[in-house]
mmCIF file of C-alpha atoms and ligand atoms in Angstrom:
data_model
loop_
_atom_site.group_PDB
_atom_site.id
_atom_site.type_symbol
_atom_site.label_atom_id
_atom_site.label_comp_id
_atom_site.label_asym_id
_atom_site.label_seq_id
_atom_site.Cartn_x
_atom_site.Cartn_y
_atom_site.Cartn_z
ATOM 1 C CA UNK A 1 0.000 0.000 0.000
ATOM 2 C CA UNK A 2 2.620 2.335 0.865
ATOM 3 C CA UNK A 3 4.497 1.038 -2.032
ATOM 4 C CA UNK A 4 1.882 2.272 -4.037
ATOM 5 C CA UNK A 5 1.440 5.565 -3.123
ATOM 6 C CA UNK A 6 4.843 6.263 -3.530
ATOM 7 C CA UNK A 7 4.894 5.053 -7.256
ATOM 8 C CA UNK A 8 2.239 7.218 -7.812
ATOM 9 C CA UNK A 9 3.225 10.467 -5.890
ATOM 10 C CA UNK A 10 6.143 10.141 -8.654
ATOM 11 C CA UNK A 11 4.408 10.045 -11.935
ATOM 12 C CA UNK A 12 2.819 13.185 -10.448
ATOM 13 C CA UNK A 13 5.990 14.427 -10.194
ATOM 14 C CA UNK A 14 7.329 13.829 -13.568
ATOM 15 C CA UNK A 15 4.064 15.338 -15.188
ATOM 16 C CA UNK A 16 4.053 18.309 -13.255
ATOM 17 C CA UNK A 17 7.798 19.032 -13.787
ATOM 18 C CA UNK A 18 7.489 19.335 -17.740
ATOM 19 C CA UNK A 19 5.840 22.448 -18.341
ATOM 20 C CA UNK A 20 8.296 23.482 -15.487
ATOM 21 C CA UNK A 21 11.281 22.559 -17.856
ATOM 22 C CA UNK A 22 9.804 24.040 -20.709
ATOM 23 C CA UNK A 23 9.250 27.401 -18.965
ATOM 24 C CA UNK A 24 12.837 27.348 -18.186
ATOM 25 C CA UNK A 25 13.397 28.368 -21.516
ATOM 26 C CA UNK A 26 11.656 31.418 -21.177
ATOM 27 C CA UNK A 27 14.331 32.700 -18.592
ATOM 28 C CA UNK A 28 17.843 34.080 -19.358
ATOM 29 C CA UNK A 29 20.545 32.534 -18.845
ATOM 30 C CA UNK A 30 23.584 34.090 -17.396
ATOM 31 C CA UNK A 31 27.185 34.400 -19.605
ATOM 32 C CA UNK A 32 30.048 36.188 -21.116
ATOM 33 C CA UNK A 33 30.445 37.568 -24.468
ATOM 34 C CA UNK A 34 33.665 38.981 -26.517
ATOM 35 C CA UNK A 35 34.147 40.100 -29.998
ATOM 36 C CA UNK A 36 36.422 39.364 -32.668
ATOM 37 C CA UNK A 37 38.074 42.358 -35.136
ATOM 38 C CA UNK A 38 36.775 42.315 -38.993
ATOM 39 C CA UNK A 39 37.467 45.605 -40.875
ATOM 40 C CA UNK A 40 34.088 45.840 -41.854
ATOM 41 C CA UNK A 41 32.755 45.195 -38.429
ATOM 42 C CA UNK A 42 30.283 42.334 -39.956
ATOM 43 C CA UNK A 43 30.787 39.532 -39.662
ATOM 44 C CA UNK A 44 33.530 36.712 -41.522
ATOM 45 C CA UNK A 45 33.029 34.603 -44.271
ATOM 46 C CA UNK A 46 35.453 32.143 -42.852
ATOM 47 C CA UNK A 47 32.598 30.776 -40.134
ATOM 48 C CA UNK A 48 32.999 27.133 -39.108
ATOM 49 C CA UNK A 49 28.913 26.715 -40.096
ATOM 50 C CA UNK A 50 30.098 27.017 -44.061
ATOM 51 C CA UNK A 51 27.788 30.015 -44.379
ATOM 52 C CA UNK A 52 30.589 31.611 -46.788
ATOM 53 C CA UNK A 53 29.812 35.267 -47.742
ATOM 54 C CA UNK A 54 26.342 34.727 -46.345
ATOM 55 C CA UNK A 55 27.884 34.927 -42.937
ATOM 56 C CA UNK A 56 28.958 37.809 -42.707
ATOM 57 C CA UNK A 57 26.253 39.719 -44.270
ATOM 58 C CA UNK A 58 22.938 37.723 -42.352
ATOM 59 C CA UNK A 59 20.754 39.721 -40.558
ATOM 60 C CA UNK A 60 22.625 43.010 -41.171
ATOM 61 C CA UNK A 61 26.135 41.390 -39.762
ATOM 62 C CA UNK A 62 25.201 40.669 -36.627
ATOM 63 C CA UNK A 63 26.637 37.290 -35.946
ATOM 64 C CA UNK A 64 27.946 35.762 -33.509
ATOM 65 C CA UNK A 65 30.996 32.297 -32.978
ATOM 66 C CA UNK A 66 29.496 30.391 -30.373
ATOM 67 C CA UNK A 67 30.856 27.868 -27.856
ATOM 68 C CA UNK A 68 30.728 24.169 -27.654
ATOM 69 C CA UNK A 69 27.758 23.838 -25.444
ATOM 70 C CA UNK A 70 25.630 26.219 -27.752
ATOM 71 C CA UNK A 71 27.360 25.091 -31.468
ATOM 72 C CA UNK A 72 25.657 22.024 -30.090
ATOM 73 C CA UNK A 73 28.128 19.814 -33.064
ATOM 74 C CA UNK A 74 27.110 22.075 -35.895
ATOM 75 C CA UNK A 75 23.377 21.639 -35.112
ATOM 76 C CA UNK A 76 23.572 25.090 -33.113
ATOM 77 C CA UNK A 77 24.376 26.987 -36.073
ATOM 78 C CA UNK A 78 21.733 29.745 -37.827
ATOM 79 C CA UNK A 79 20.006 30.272 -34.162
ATOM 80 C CA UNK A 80 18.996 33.236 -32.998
ATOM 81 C CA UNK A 81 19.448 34.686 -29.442
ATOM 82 C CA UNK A 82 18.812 38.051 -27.831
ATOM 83 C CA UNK A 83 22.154 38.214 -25.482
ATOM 84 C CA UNK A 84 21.822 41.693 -23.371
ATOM 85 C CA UNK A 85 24.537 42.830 -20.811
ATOM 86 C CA UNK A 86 23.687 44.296 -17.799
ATOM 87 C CA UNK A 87 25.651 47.553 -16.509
ATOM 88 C CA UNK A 88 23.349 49.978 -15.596
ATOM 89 C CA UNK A 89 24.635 53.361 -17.526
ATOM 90 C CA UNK A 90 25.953 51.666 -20.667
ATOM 91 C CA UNK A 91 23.757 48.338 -21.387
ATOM 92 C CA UNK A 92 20.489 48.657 -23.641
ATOM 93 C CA UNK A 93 17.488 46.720 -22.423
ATOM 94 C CA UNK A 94 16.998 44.545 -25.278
ATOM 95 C CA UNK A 95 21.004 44.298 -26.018
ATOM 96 C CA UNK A 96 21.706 42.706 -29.574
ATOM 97 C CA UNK A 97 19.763 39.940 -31.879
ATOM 98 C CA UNK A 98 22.605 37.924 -32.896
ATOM 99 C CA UNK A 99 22.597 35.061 -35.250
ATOM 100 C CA UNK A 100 25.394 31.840 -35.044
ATOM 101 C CA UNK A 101 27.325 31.523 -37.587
ATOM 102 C CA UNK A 102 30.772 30.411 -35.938
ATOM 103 C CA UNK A 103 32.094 28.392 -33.277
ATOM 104 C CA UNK A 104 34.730 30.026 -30.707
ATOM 105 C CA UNK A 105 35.935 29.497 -27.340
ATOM 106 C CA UNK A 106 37.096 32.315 -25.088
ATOM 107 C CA UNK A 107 37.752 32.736 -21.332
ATOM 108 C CA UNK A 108 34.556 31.650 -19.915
ATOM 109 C CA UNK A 109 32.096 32.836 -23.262
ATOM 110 C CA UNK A 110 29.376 31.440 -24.812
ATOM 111 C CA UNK A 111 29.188 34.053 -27.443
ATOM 112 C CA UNK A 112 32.377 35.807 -29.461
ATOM 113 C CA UNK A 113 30.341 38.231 -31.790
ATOM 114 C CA UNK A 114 31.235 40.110 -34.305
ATOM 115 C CA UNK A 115 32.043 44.062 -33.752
ATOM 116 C CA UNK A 116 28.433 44.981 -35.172
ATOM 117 C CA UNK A 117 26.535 42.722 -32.859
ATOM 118 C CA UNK A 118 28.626 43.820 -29.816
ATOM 119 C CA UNK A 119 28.199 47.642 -30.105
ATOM 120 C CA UNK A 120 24.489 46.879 -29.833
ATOM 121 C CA UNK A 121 24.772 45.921 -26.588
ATOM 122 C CA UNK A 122 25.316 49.484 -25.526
ATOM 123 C CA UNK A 123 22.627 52.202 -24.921
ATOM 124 C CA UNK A 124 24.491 54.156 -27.853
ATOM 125 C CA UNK A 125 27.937 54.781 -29.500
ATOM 126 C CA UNK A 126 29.984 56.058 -27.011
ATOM 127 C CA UNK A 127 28.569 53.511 -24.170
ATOM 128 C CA UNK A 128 29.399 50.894 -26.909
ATOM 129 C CA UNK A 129 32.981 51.799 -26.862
ATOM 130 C CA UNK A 130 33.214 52.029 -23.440
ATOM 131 C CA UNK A 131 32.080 47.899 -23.345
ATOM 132 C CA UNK A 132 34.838 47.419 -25.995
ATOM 133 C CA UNK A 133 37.126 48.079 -23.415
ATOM 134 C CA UNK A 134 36.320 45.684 -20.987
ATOM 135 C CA UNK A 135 36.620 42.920 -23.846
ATOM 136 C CA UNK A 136 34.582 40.359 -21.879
ATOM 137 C CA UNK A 137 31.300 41.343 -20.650
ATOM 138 C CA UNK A 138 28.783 39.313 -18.165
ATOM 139 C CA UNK A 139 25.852 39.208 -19.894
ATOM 140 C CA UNK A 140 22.853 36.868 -20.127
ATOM 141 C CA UNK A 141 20.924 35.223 -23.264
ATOM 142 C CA UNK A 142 17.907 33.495 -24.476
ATOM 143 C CA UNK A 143 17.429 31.607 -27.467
ATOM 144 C CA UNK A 144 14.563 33.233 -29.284
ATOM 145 C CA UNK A 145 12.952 32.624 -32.402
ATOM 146 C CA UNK A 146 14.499 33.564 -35.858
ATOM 147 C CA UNK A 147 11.924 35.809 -37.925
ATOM 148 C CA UNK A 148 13.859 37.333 -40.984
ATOM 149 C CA UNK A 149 13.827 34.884 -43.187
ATOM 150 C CA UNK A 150 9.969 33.906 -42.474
ATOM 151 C CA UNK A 151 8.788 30.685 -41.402
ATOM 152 C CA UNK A 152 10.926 28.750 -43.809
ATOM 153 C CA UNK A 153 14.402 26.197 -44.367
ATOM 154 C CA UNK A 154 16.430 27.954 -46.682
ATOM 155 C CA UNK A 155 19.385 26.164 -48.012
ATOM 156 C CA UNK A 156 22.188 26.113 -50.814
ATOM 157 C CA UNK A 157 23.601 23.682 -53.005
ATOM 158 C CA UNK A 158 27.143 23.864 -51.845
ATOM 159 C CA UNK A 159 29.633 25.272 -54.586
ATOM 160 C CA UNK A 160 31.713 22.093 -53.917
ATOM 161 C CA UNK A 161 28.946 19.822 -55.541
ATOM 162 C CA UNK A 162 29.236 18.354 -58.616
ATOM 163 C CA UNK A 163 26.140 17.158 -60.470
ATOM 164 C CA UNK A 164 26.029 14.028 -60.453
ATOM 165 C CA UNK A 165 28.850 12.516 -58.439
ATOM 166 C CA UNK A 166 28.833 14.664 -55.251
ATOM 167 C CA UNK A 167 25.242 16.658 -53.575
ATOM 168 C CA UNK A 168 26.124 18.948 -50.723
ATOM 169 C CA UNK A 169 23.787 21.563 -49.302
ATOM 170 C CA UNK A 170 24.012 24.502 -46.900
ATOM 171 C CA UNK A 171 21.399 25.434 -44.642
ATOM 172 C CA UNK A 172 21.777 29.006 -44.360
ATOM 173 C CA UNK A 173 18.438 29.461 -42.388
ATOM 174 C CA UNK A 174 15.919 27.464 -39.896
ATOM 175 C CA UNK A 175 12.803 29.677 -38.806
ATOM 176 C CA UNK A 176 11.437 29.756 -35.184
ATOM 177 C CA UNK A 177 13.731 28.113 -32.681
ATOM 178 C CA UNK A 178 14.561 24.365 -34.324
ATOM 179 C CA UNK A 179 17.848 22.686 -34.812
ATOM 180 C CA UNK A 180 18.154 20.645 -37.513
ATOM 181 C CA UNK A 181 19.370 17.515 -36.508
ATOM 182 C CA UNK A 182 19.658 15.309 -39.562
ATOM 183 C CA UNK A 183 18.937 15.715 -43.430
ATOM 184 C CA UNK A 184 17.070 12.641 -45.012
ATOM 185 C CA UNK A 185 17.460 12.140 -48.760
ATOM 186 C CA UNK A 186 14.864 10.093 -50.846
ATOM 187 C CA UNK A 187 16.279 6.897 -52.141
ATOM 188 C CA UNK A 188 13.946 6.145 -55.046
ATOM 189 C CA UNK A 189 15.230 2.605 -55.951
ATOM 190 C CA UNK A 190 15.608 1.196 -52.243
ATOM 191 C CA UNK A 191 12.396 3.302 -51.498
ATOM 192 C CA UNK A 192 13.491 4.683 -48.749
ATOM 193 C CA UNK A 193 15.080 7.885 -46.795
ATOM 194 C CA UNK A 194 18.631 7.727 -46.132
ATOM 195 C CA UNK A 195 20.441 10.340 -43.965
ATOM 196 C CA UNK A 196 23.393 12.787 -45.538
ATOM 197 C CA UNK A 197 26.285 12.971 -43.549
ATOM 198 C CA UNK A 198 27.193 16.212 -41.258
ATOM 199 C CA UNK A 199 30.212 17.161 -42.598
ATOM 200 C CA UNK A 200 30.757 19.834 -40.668
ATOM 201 C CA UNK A 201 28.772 22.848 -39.263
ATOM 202 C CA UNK A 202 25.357 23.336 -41.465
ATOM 203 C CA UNK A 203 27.026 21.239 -44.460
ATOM 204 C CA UNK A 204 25.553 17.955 -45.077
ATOM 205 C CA UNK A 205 26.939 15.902 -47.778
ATOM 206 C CA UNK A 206 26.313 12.538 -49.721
ATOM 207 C CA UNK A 207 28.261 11.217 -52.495
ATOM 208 C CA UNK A 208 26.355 9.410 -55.700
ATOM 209 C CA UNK A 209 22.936 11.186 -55.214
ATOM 210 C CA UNK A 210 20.580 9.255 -56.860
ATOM 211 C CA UNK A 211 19.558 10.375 -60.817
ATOM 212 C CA UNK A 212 16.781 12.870 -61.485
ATOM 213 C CA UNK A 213 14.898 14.591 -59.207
ATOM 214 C CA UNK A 214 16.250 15.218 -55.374
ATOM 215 C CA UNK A 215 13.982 15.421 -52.543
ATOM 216 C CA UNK A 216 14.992 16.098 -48.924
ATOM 217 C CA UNK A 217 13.582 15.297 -45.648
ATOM 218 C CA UNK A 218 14.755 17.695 -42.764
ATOM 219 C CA UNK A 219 14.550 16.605 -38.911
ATOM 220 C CA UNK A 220 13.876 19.289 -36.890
ATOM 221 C CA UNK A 221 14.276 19.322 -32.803
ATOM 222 C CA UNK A 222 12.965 21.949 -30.081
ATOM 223 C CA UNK A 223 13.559 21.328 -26.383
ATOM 224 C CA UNK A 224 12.467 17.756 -26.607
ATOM 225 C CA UNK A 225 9.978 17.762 -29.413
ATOM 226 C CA UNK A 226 11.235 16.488 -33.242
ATOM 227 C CA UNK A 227 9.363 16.774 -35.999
ATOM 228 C CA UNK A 228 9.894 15.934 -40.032
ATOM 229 C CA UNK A 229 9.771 18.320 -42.469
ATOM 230 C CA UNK A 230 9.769 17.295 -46.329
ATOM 231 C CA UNK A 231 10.682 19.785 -48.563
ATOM 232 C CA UNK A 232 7.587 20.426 -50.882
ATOM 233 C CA UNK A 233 9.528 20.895 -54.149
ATOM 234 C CA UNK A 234 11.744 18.380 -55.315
ATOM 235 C CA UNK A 235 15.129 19.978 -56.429
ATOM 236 C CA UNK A 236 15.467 19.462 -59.947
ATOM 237 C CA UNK A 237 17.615 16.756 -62.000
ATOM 238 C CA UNK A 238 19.501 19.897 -63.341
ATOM 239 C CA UNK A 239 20.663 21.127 -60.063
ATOM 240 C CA UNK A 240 23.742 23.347 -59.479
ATOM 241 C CA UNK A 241 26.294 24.641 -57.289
ATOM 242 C CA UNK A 242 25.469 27.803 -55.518
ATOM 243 C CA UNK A 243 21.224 27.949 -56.052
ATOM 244 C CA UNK A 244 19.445 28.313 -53.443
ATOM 245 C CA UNK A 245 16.082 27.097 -52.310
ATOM 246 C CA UNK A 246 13.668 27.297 -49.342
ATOM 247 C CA UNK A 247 10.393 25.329 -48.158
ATOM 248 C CA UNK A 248 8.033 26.019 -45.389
ATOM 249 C CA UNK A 249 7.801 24.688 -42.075
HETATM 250 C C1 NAG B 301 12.846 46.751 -26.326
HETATM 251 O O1 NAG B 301 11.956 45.995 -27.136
HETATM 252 C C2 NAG B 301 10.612 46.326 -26.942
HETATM 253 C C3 NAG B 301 9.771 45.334 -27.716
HETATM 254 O O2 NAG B 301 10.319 45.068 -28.992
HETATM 255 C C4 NAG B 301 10.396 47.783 -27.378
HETATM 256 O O3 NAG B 301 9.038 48.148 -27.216
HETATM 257 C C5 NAG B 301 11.269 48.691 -26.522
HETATM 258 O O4 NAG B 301 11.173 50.006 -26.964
HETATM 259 C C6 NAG B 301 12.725 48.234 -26.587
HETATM 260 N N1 NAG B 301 13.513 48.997 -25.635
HETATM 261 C C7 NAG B 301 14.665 49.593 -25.951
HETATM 262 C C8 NAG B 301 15.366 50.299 -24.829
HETATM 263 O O5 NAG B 301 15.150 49.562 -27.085
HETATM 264 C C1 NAG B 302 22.816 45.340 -36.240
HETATM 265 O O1 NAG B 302 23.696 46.145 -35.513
HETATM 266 C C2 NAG B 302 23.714 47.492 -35.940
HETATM 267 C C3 NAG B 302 24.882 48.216 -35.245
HETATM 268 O O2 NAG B 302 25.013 47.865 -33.914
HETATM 269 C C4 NAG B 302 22.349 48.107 -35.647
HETATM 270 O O3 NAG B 302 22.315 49.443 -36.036
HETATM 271 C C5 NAG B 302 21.289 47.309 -36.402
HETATM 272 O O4 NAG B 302 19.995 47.774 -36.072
HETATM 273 C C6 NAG B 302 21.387 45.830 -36.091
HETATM 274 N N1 NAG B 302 20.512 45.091 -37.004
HETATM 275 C C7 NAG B 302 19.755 44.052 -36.602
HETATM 276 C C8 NAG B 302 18.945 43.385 -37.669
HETATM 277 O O5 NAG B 302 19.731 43.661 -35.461
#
C-alpha cells in the first residue's frame, strides 16, 4: 500500500515538472560575451557553419561564434538569441539579436560576436565603446525565435557539388527556434530515406545522389519535441552549385 502511493506520488511528479522545464526556456541565462576584429565590423566569411559570404552579411552582420555547449556539433548553427549585458549606464534593455554563424571558445564565453553585434549591446555609441574596453562582458541570453527569413528552411547547393557525383547543401536558415538535426534524402530505388552525412557545421553531404529529381527530408528538434519536415519541391535533375532554395515549415 505504501508502495503504491509512492509510485504514484512520482508520476505526479514527472508530469508536473514538464511544463516546469519548458518554462525554463523562457528565462535568461547568465554568460560572457567577446568580440572578434573584422574591418568591416560584420561579420567573416570564414565561419565554421560554411555560411561563406552569407555569414557575414545575415541579418545586417550581426553574428555571432558560439561555444561548444551552444554550437551544439554544428546543429547550433543559424540560431537566434537576444544576449543583453547588464551595466546599468551603458547596457540597452533589449542588447543585440545575434545570429550563429561560428564556433569560438574564449575565457569563460558562450558568445564571441562580431564588432556589429557587440556595439548593440550598448545604450548608444559612445557607451558601446566604453564595453569594448572591458573585452569580456557578463551578460545573459535566451534563445529566441528567428523571424527574418519567415517561417521557412532555406538552403544552398554547396559550390563544392558536382552534379552528379557529389550533392552537398548549406542550410543558411531554420525559422522559429529548431535545430536541424539530420537531413534525409529520398532513395527512389531502395524506397526509402537515407540520412546525408554532417560534414561539418550546417554542411551535409552525400556522395552518388541518386539520378533525377532530389527530394529532402529535414529533422527538426525543439527542447524535446522532433518533428519531419519534407521539402515540398523536389530539387530538380539539373541542379547546381550555388542555387538556393527554401520550403516552409
Ligand atoms: C525593447 O523591445 C521592446 C519590444 O520590442 C520595445 O518596445 C522597446 O522600446 C525596446 N527597448 C529599448 C530600450 O530599445
Ligand atoms: C545590427 O547592428 C547594428 C549596429 O550595432 C544596428 O544598427 C542594427 O539595427 C542591427 N541590425 C539588426 C537586424 O539587429
Amino acid at each position: 500500500m505504501d508502495l503504491s502511493f509512492k509510485h504514484q506520488f512520482s508520476l505526479v511528479c514527472v508530469i508536473l515538472l514538464f511544463p516546469i522545464l519548458c518554462n525554463c526556456k523562457e528565462y535568461y541565462t547568465k554568460s560572457r560575451a567577446s568580440y572578434y576584429g573584422t574591418s568591416s565590423g560584420y561579420g567573416n566569411s570564414r565561419g565554421a557553419c560554411g555560411f561563406g559570404d552569407y555569414g557575414k552579411i545575415v541579418n545586417d552582420g550581426n553574428v555571432t561564434a558560439v561555444s561548444s555547449k551552444l554550437w551544439k556539433n554544428g546543429g547550433g548553427c543559424g540560431a537566434c538569441y537576444q544576449v543583453r549585458c547588464k551595466i546599468p549606464q551603458l547596457c540597452d534593455d533589449n542588447g543585440t539579436y545575434v545570429v550563429v554563424t561560428d564556433y569560438g571558445e574564449g575565457d569563460r564565453t558562450d558568445f564571441i560576436m562580431s564588432p556589429r553585434a557587440f556595439s548593440k549591446l550598448g545604450l548608444n555609441t559612445v557607451t558601446s565603446e566604453k564595453l569594448k574596453k572591458y573585452g569580456v562582458l557578463d551578460v545573459e541570453y535566451k534563445r529566441v525565435r528567428c523571424t527574418f527569413n519567415g517561417n521557412n528552411i532555406v538552403y544552398e547547393i554547396n559550390e563544392n557539388s558536382n552534379n552528379p557525383g557529389y550533392f552537398a547543401i548549406n542550410i543558411l536558415y531554420v525559422g522559429g527556434t529548431y535545430d536541424v538535426t539530420t537531413v534525409e534524402i529520398w532513395q527512389r530505388e531502395q524506397h526509402q530515406w537515407v540520412a546525408m552525412r554532417r560534414a561539418y557545421g550546417a554542411v551535409f553531404d552525400y556522395a552518388n545522389p541518386p539520378e533525377g529529381e532530389i527530394k529532402l527530408r529535414f529533422q527538426l528538434s525543439k527542447n524535446i519535441e522532433a518533428h519531419h519536415v519534407v521539402s515540398r519541391f523536389a530539387i530538380p535533375a539539373s541542379w547546381k552549385a550555388g542555387a538556393t532554395y527554401s520550403t516552409k515549415i
